[in-house]
Amino acid sequence: MAMAPPRKGENYELRQQLNSEYREKRADAIKRVIANHTIGKDCSGLFPDVVKNMQTDDLEQKKLVYLYLMNYAKTQPELVILAVNTFVKDTADPNPLVRALAIRTMSILRAEKILDYLASPLSRCLKDDNPYVRKTAALCVAKVFDLKSELCVEYGFVETLRDLIGDGNPMVVANAVAALADIYEASLNLPDTPPTSPGRSSPPPSSKPNPELFIIDPPTLTKLLVALNECSEWGRIAILNTLARYKALDEKESEHICERVMPQFQHVNAAVVLGAVKVIMIHMKAVTREDLIKSLTRKMAPPLVTLISSPPEVQWVALRNINLLLQKRPGILANEMRVFFCKYNDPPYVKVEKLDIMVRLASEKNVDTLLGELKEYASEVDVDFVRKAVRAVGQVAIKIDEAAERCVGVLMELIETRVSYVVQEAVIVIKDIFRKYPHSYEGIIPTLCANLEELDEPEAKASLIWIIGEYAEKIENADELLGTFLESFKEESYPVQLQTLTAIVKLFLKKPDESQTIVQKVLQAATKDCDSADVRDRAYIYWRLLSSDPAAAKSVVLAVRPPISLPQTTVAPAILEELLAEVSSLASVYHKPAATFIGKGRLGAEEMQRRALEPEEENAREKALQTVVAGQQAENLLDFDADDEPQPSSAGGSQSLSMLGKGGISSSTISNVAKSTNPLDELMDLFSTASMTTPATQPVAPKSTVSGIQGLQDDRQDTNTTHDAFAGLTGLGSPPQGLGDGNGVTSPVQSQGQGQQSGGAQDDLLGLF
Amino acid sequence: MISAFFIFNQKGEVLISRLFRQDVKRSISDVFRIQVISNPDVRSPIITLGSTSFFHVRINNVYVVGVTKCNASAALVFEFLYRFITISRSYFSKLDEESVKNNFVLIYELLDEIIDFGFPQNSEIDTLKMYITTESIKSEMAVREDSSKITIQATGATSWRRSDVKYRKNEAFVDVIETVNLLMSKEGAVLRADVDGQILMRAYLSGTPECKFGLNDKLVLQKRYVSSYGNEASKSDDAVELDDCQFHQCVRLGKFDSDRSISFIPPDGEFELMRYRSTSNINLPFRLQTHVTEPSKSRVEYTIHLRANFDPKLNANNVLLRIPTPLNTTGVQTKVGVGKAKYVPGENVIVWKIPRLQGAQECTLTAEADLAATTHRQAWSRPPIQVDFSVVMFTASGLLVRFLKVFEKSGYQSVKWVRYLSKANGSYQIRVSLEYPLPRKTD
């Protein structure tokens, strides 16, 4: 065993051995050097002694010396020159393995000096008789490009590489394609004007290869399709990647590509299967023949299902991709829900993904089986998974109207268990069900209220309070129940405080006679003892609403909320398309565009936002205008930007506002708008803060704003939370009005309540100017 | 593409480190050690920190890690890591800390060959073994003799086969191995039953044989065919419906796609010819009836009834049932008619071993578990009962090999052998209903 414990003067001892006259001893010493390097010891001092052993007939020893050189060439650039002769000699060795080894190693020594000696051996190897040497040399071009791109351009290596695509050997083709793709990527990051390298008097050679070299023409396509069926699995992946980049000339060509790639679904390597899925998803866009599309999607399903039997890590990658594919084509796995049932011993990350996919596949036909499964999962021990399972029950209820009743039944059974986190999650979920199906399941309210003491998480508490407020007229002891929360008002978290406040105001509006005192108390407590500005502001709004015009207060607070639904997609459509073009990549696993997590100029939240909105950009200005108009007329106080996109309200708002600035709306319009609300001027200050901050502090889903703003949270809970955002807002306001309705009519005879509501939107405008 | 490859032990010490690209430094291994190995909260197999992504697979007591800085194909990285594990196993039987330490030179040599500049290259074990061997002397000789042949094979259209293979006796062995997946609900309904099949072949055939392989799969890959024939027809033919197949790279996929025939030039020696999946008409080899009651707070009683549901001429070997017990179990008394049963406290299961069970045979286990009195009952997730087994000459899917034809230009005769095996290893699960309410939170 070479990994001996360190001793004093070990390097000295090694040096002795490396210079020993016995071959065995030298070979052994080299192994020890490599072992030392592996565990992180610096062996650079032995450089000259190791290099001396380079000239040997023993291939294994040669490989080890080369390995050493790769690791230390950079630190000893002066000494690398010692090795050059041997390298150059080896690239002409009669043994092709040695030739390949030499050129492979030589091209990754990160030393400027050696690169100058590399050019001629490399061009020789690129044209070697032996395909093994050629395929190795093909990759060397990419390596050299990485180190010194001018060299590649100067010697025309990229052109040679391109010629290799026509090579008779499929492996060579695959490596040439891979190298070209790599160079293409790298050349995108190069500056257009080549840097002037010091020490060169002649005009510096361009470091950027001719971009035309990367364009695939139809003859090349034919070659690639032929090579695809013949080369190794890894080569197939490289070729599939290139096919994904190819822009088909017409529909016929797209069809042809799809047909030729389809057999790859049967490959045993998951990366090949997913690579084929990627190519087909891209080229299928151009296909219009219904029968072909049908047959493609049908053939795609079985291999995807088979991936679920892979090792867990591969399975997870497949599941994340299936999740994306289902967002685009929900039908492909419609009958396959059973394979996604969680096994008891699946790793947690796999289980969570399966859960999500099951909800996507839920339909009226399979909902009973699914609910049985979810109930089973809810009795497992992994708290996180159990919560997600309970949440899934709620999602199914919202997705399938017919199953809602059964879902409620399951949730009630789960509440029976009285396991704290199950109960809390169930309460949160039931709140959503009440939003979707108001007045349908009032019968369960007493059971929920009986669990009041069990709740200790803010979200669960807030949900239950919301339910009580919503159905205050039907709950006899609503004032008592809310009273208990009022008692501990000061200690509660802000979301709970906000909900308590709103719920008590609702109660007052519904049963004014009994709850006069309690509403007084809560308004007092919220305005005096509370240190959250949002809670105070909301309390002030209510207070003034109630004192000035109870009817208006009623229309605001008790307004009908917009219905919620389970969104089909968790990512914006534009991003979904982008991700589907990258199936099997990291981006598709994270459900985020690659630019968000790689490269220097990583996209910030704003950029993401912009990109998510891109397809709607044309409408954006119009929308912005409408938002203003809607603000005048609208019945909603705070939802000035809560249109139906899953975008975060605040960011979306500022977007529209900045668009507005460019749009050049005359400031007179704005002032007109502002004037129309003059009776409420005194409220302006309050409104500005309230409207701007409410999205961030809305009670039921504090997470949603954050996730929305970042735009890259892949938290699937968003399906619910985005709607929760509305829930929070509309707990106070009324449903967002269809933006199309607003056509700029300023009506001076608006009811006071409506006038007030417009304040939020206008005030933002004022802030802008 | 892959920028670096590491193997760590459980303490986070680097056993193997190999950088392929200059966009990462060696010190990146420290990041992995700190952020992943010493972080118990890590749940995902891919971790992205900054712009660097770490892909890891844990096996035995080592982490096999791939690092990339670009938007690499995640499936490719994991496939590569698993391929590396397979190759290592075939070279030194087990991949663990000790074997990595003992074979680090070999591992570097292998890495050099199977991946270049982050692009996986040739990973065919058969070819690799031609020029990378554990005994260096031999390799040296072999390499000098036919290195150009090796290189042709490593890149050729049939990279998996040498052209000069010679056997005195030409034989081919086919093993059909089916892993049965079963998930049965508490009520005894089959939630999921399917078969992951594997056809392994050991080919000892001379020259460059052209093989044709036929199954009773009725040449159906899609359900639409069956529906057009009707179920009756397929049953009378004993045809099996395969949901999906995957083939070794030697199989001509284009040909399979056009006329569903499986033709190939096999590698020499052992390889996995195909994998398949079947979900319809699965013959479940074992039926289980469970009756679990909790007569008092301190006792759980089990009656497990096992029936071998296959031909009496066949035998099941190594049948092993793992019956979970509550976490506060103090002791278990078991009584069995066949085999041996034992309570394993460390895993909270009763293990019932039956070395050999004839078809149609039935046996019963009764057990009583004593529970410790606890003030707060720990939530017990009631894991399912697992049945592990292997039944020789039985396929749960009903798949049969119809023919294997070998054509070679010299026209020799060859002998073919076929074996069948159905097994389960943790995948045959039956959920238990305990006739006492769900674990309650006691105040």
mmCIF file with all atom_site columns, N, CA and C in Angstrom, chain A residues 138-139 141-142 157-165 173-187 209 213-216 220 242 245, chain B residues 119:
data_model
loop_
_atom_site.group_PDB
_atom_site.id
_atom_site.type_symbol
_atom_site.label_atom_id
_atom_site.label_alt_id
_atom_site.label_comp_id
_atom_site.label_asym_id
_atom_site.label_entity_id
_atom_site.label_seq_id
_atom_site.pdbx_PDB_ins_code
_atom_site.Cartn_x
_atom_site.Cartn_y
_atom_site.Cartn_z
_atom_site.occupancy
_atom_site.B_iso_or_equiv
_atom_site.pdbx_formal_charge
_atom_site.auth_seq_id
_atom_site.auth_comp_id
_atom_site.auth_asym_id
_atom_site.auth_atom_id
_atom_site.pdbx_PDB_model_num
ATOM 1   N N  . ALA A 1 138 ? -9.463  14.866 -31.710 1.00 0.00 ? 138 ALA A N  1
ATOM 2   C CA . ALA A 1 138 ? -10.610 15.753 -31.902 1.00 0.00 ? 138 ALA A CA 1
ATOM 3   C C  . ALA A 1 138 ? -10.918 16.512 -30.623 1.00 0.00 ? 138 ALA A C  1
ATOM 4   N N  . LEU A 1 139 ? -10.910 15.787 -29.511 1.00 0.00 ? 139 LEU A N  1
ATOM 5   C CA . LEU A 1 139 ? -11.180 16.465 -28.240 1.00 0.00 ? 139 LEU A CA 1
ATOM 6   C C  . LEU A 1 139 ? -10.053 17.412 -27.868 1.00 0.00 ? 139 LEU A C  1
ATOM 7   N N  . VAL A 1 141 ? -8.544  19.414 -29.687 1.00 0.00 ? 141 VAL A N  1
ATOM 8   C CA . VAL A 1 141 ? -8.765  20.743 -30.265 1.00 0.00 ? 141 VAL A CA 1
ATOM 9   C C  . VAL A 1 141 ? -9.573  21.592 -29.281 1.00 0.00 ? 141 VAL A C  1
ATOM 10  N N  . ALA A 1 142 ? -10.593 20.977 -28.688 1.00 0.00 ? 142 ALA A N  1
ATOM 11  C CA . ALA A 1 142 ? -11.392 21.722 -27.713 1.00 0.00 ? 142 ALA A CA 1
ATOM 12  C C  . ALA A 1 142 ? -10.549 22.130 -26.513 1.00 0.00 ? 142 ALA A C  1
ATOM 13  N N  . PHE A 1 157 ? -7.517  24.488 -36.902 1.00 0.00 ? 157 PHE A N  1
ATOM 14  C CA . PHE A 1 157 ? -7.940  23.232 -36.276 1.00 0.00 ? 157 PHE A CA 1
ATOM 15  C C  . PHE A 1 157 ? -9.453  23.081 -36.291 1.00 0.00 ? 157 PHE A C  1
ATOM 16  N N  . VAL A 1 158 ? -10.129 24.206 -36.136 1.00 0.00 ? 158 VAL A N  1
ATOM 17  C CA . VAL A 1 158 ? -11.583 24.107 -36.080 1.00 0.00 ? 158 VAL A CA 1
ATOM 18  C C  . VAL A 1 158 ? -12.133 23.612 -37.413 1.00 0.00 ? 158 VAL A C  1
ATOM 19  N N  . GLU A 1 159 ? -11.518 24.079 -38.492 1.00 0.00 ? 159 GLU A N  1
ATOM 20  C CA . GLU A 1 159 ? -11.940 23.608 -39.814 1.00 0.00 ? 159 GLU A CA 1
ATOM 21  C C  . GLU A 1 159 ? -11.705 22.107 -39.938 1.00 0.00 ? 159 GLU A C  1
ATOM 22  N N  . THR A 1 160 ? -10.524 21.670 -39.473 1.00 0.00 ? 160 THR A N  1
ATOM 23  C CA . THR A 1 160 ? -10.228 20.236 -39.533 1.00 0.00 ? 160 THR A CA 1
ATOM 24  C C  . THR A 1 160 ? -11.266 19.446 -38.744 1.00 0.00 ? 160 THR A C  1
ATOM 25  N N  . LEU A 1 161 ? -11.610 19.998 -37.606 1.00 0.00 ? 161 LEU A N  1
ATOM 26  C CA . LEU A 1 161 ? -12.583 19.347 -36.744 1.00 0.00 ? 161 LEU A CA 1
ATOM 27  C C  . LEU A 1 161 ? -13.900 19.178 -37.494 1.00 0.00 ? 161 LEU A C  1
ATOM 28  N N  . ARG A 1 162 ? -14.257 20.233 -38.168 1.00 0.00 ? 162 ARG A N  1
ATOM 29  C CA . ARG A 1 162 ? -15.505 20.209 -38.918 1.00 0.00 ? 162 ARG A CA 1
ATOM 30  C C  . ARG A 1 162 ? -15.444 19.112 -39.995 1.00 0.00 ? 162 ARG A C  1
ATOM 31  N N  . ASP A 1 163 ? -14.273 18.975 -40.625 1.00 0.00 ? 163 ASP A N  1
ATOM 32  C CA . ASP A 1 163 ? -14.141 17.930 -41.634 1.00 0.00 ? 163 ASP A CA 1
ATOM 33  C C  . ASP A 1 163 ? -14.305 16.544 -41.022 1.00 0.00 ? 163 ASP A C  1
ATOM 34  N N  . LEU A 1 164 ? -13.907 16.427 -39.746 1.00 0.00 ? 164 LEU A N  1
ATOM 35  C CA . LEU A 1 164 ? -13.987 15.112 -39.100 1.00 0.00 ? 164 LEU A CA 1
ATOM 36  C C  . LEU A 1 164 ? -15.429 14.637 -38.942 1.00 0.00 ? 164 LEU A C  1
ATOM 37  N N  . ILE A 1 165 ? -16.384 15.551 -39.027 1.00 0.00 ? 165 ILE A N  1
ATOM 38  C CA . ILE A 1 165 ? -17.782 15.112 -38.939 1.00 0.00 ? 165 ILE A CA 1
ATOM 39  C C  . ILE A 1 165 ? -18.084 14.139 -40.071 1.00 0.00 ? 165 ILE A C  1
ATOM 40  N N  . VAL A 1 173 ? -16.710 10.911 -35.253 1.00 0.00 ? 173 VAL A N  1
ATOM 41  C CA . VAL A 1 173 ? -17.767 11.880 -35.545 1.00 0.00 ? 173 VAL A CA 1
ATOM 42  C C  . VAL A 1 173 ? -18.313 12.438 -34.234 1.00 0.00 ? 173 VAL A C  1
ATOM 43  N N  . ALA A 1 174 ? -18.609 11.533 -33.305 1.00 0.00 ? 174 ALA A N  1
ATOM 44  C CA . ALA A 1 174 ? -19.215 11.963 -32.052 1.00 0.00 ? 174 ALA A CA 1
ATOM 45  C C  . ALA A 1 174 ? -18.298 12.921 -31.302 1.00 0.00 ? 174 ALA A C  1
ATOM 46  N N  . ASN A 1 175 ? -17.021 12.586 -31.233 1.00 0.00 ? 175 ASN A N  1
ATOM 47  C CA . ASN A 1 175 ? -16.105 13.466 -30.505 1.00 0.00 ? 175 ASN A CA 1
ATOM 48  C C  . ASN A 1 175 ? -15.911 14.792 -31.220 1.00 0.00 ? 175 ASN A C  1
ATOM 49  N N  . ALA A 1 176 ? -15.896 14.747 -32.548 1.00 0.00 ? 176 ALA A N  1
ATOM 50  C CA . ALA A 1 176 ? -15.754 15.999 -33.297 1.00 0.00 ? 176 ALA A CA 1
ATOM 51  C C  . ALA A 1 176 ? -16.949 16.896 -33.013 1.00 0.00 ? 176 ALA A C  1
ATOM 52  N N  . VAL A 1 177 ? -18.124 16.280 -32.991 1.00 0.00 ? 177 VAL A N  1
ATOM 53  C CA . VAL A 1 177 ? -19.343 17.047 -32.722 1.00 0.00 ? 177 VAL A CA 1
ATOM 54  C C  . VAL A 1 177 ? -19.303 17.630 -31.312 1.00 0.00 ? 177 VAL A C  1
ATOM 55  N N  . ALA A 1 178 ? -18.884 16.804 -30.368 1.00 0.00 ? 178 ALA A N  1
ATOM 56  C CA . ALA A 1 178 ? -18.820 17.268 -28.984 1.00 0.00 ? 178 ALA A CA 1
ATOM 57  C C  . ALA A 1 178 ? -17.827 18.412 -28.848 1.00 0.00 ? 178 ALA A C  1
ATOM 58  N N  . ALA A 1 179 ? -16.667 18.266 -29.500 1.00 0.00 ? 179 ALA A N  1
ATOM 59  C CA . ALA A 1 179 ? -15.645 19.301 -29.407 1.00 0.00 ? 179 ALA A CA 1
ATOM 60  C C  . ALA A 1 179 ? -16.132 20.592 -30.046 1.00 0.00 ? 179 ALA A C  1
ATOM 61  N N  . LEU A 1 180 ? -16.794 20.462 -31.187 1.00 0.00 ? 180 LEU A N  1
ATOM 62  C CA . LEU A 1 180 ? -17.301 21.666 -31.856 1.00 0.00 ? 180 LEU A CA 1
ATOM 63  C C  . LEU A 1 180 ? -18.311 22.394 -30.972 1.00 0.00 ? 180 LEU A C  1
ATOM 64  N N  . ALA A 1 181 ? -19.185 21.613 -30.356 1.00 0.00 ? 181 ALA A N  1
ATOM 65  C CA . ALA A 1 181 ? -20.186 22.226 -29.485 1.00 0.00 ? 181 ALA A CA 1
ATOM 66  C C  . ALA A 1 181 ? -19.508 22.960 -28.336 1.00 0.00 ? 181 ALA A C  1
ATOM 67  N N  . ASP A 1 182 ? -18.470 22.331 -27.811 1.00 0.00 ? 182 ASP A N  1
ATOM 68  C CA . ASP A 1 182 ? -17.742 22.925 -26.693 1.00 0.00 ? 182 ASP A CA 1
ATOM 69  C C  . ASP A 1 182 ? -17.077 24.231 -27.122 1.00 0.00 ? 182 ASP A C  1
ATOM 70  N N  . ILE A 1 183 ? -16.450 24.196 -28.292 1.00 0.00 ? 183 ILE A N  1
ATOM 71  C CA . ILE A 1 183 ? -15.770 25.385 -28.795 1.00 0.00 ? 183 ILE A CA 1
ATOM 72  C C  . ILE A 1 183 ? -16.784 26.484 -29.070 1.00 0.00 ? 183 ILE A C  1
ATOM 73  N N  . TYR A 1 184 ? -17.912 26.074 -29.599 1.00 0.00 ? 184 TYR A N  1
ATOM 74  C CA . TYR A 1 184 ? -18.957 27.058 -29.896 1.00 0.00 ? 184 TYR A CA 1
ATOM 75  C C  . TYR A 1 184 ? -19.368 27.791 -28.625 1.00 0.00 ? 184 TYR A C  1
ATOM 76  N N  . GLU A 1 185 ? -19.622 27.011 -27.573 1.00 0.00 ? 185 GLU A N  1
ATOM 77  C CA . GLU A 1 185 ? -19.995 27.591 -26.283 1.00 0.00 ? 185 GLU A CA 1
ATOM 78  C C  . GLU A 1 185 ? -18.936 28.569 -25.817 1.00 0.00 ? 185 GLU A C  1
ATOM 79  N N  . ALA A 1 186 ? -17.675 28.101 -25.896 1.00 0.00 ? 186 ALA A N  1
ATOM 80  C CA . ALA A 1 186 ? -16.579 28.921 -25.393 1.00 0.00 ? 186 ALA A CA 1
ATOM 81  C C  . ALA A 1 186 ? -16.422 30.183 -26.225 1.00 0.00 ? 186 ALA A C  1
ATOM 82  N N  . SER A 1 187 ? -16.636 30.073 -27.541 1.00 0.00 ? 187 SER A N  1
ATOM 83  C CA . SER A 1 187 ? -16.393 31.229 -28.387 1.00 0.00 ? 187 SER A CA 1
ATOM 84  C C  . SER A 1 187 ? -17.446 32.311 -28.164 1.00 0.00 ? 187 SER A C  1
ATOM 85  N N  . PRO A 1 209 ? -13.218 31.770 -33.906 1.00 0.00 ? 209 PRO A N  1
ATOM 86  C CA . PRO A 1 209 ? -13.336 31.042 -35.168 1.00 0.00 ? 209 PRO A CA 1
ATOM 87  C C  . PRO A 1 209 ? -14.541 31.548 -35.951 1.00 0.00 ? 209 PRO A C  1
ATOM 88  N N  . LEU A 1 213 ? -18.647 27.945 -39.105 1.00 0.00 ? 213 LEU A N  1
ATOM 89  C CA . LEU A 1 213 ? -18.173 26.573 -38.906 1.00 0.00 ? 213 LEU A CA 1
ATOM 90  C C  . LEU A 1 213 ? -19.122 25.770 -38.034 1.00 0.00 ? 213 LEU A C  1
ATOM 91  N N  . PHE A 1 214 ? -19.924 26.466 -37.250 1.00 0.00 ? 214 PHE A N  1
ATOM 92  C CA . PHE A 1 214 ? -20.777 25.744 -36.314 1.00 0.00 ? 214 PHE A CA 1
ATOM 93  C C  . PHE A 1 214 ? -22.168 25.492 -36.875 1.00 0.00 ? 214 PHE A C  1
ATOM 94  N N  . ILE A 1 215 ? -22.422 26.042 -38.052 1.00 0.00 ? 215 ILE A N  1
ATOM 95  C CA . ILE A 1 215 ? -23.750 25.842 -38.627 1.00 0.00 ? 215 ILE A CA 1
ATOM 96  C C  . ILE A 1 215 ? -23.804 24.456 -39.259 1.00 0.00 ? 215 ILE A C  1
ATOM 97  N N  . ILE A 1 216 ? -24.845 23.743 -38.920 1.00 0.00 ? 216 ILE A N  1
ATOM 98  C CA . ILE A 1 216 ? -24.976 22.389 -39.470 1.00 0.00 ? 216 ILE A CA 1
ATOM 99  C C  . ILE A 1 216 ? -25.813 22.478 -40.737 1.00 0.00 ? 216 ILE A C  1
ATOM 100 N N  . THR A 1 220 ? -24.444 17.534 -43.492 1.00 0.00 ? 220 THR A N  1
ATOM 101 C CA . THR A 1 220 ? -23.913 17.154 -42.180 1.00 0.00 ? 220 THR A CA 1
ATOM 102 C C  . THR A 1 220 ? -24.977 16.443 -41.370 1.00 0.00 ? 220 THR A C  1
ATOM 103 N N  . THR A 1 242 ? -26.371 17.951 -30.543 1.00 0.00 ? 242 THR A N  1
ATOM 104 C CA . THR A 1 242 ? -26.188 18.769 -31.738 1.00 0.00 ? 242 THR A CA 1
ATOM 105 C C  . THR A 1 242 ? -27.472 18.817 -32.555 1.00 0.00 ? 242 THR A C  1
ATOM 106 N N  . ARG A 1 245 ? -29.764 21.388 -31.510 1.00 0.00 ? 245 ARG A N  1
ATOM 107 C CA . ARG A 1 245 ? -29.431 22.760 -31.897 1.00 0.00 ? 245 ARG A CA 1
ATOM 108 C C  . ARG A 1 245 ? -29.778 23.035 -33.356 1.00 0.00 ? 245 ARG A C  1
ATOM 109 N N  . PHE B 2 119 ? -15.794 14.474 -21.328 1.00 0.00 ? 119 PHE B N  1
ATOM 110 C CA . PHE B 2 119 ? -16.717 13.736 -22.188 1.00 0.00 ? 119 PHE B CA 1
ATOM 111 C C  . PHE B 2 119 ? -16.488 12.246 -21.985 1.00 0.00 ? 119 PHE B C  1
#
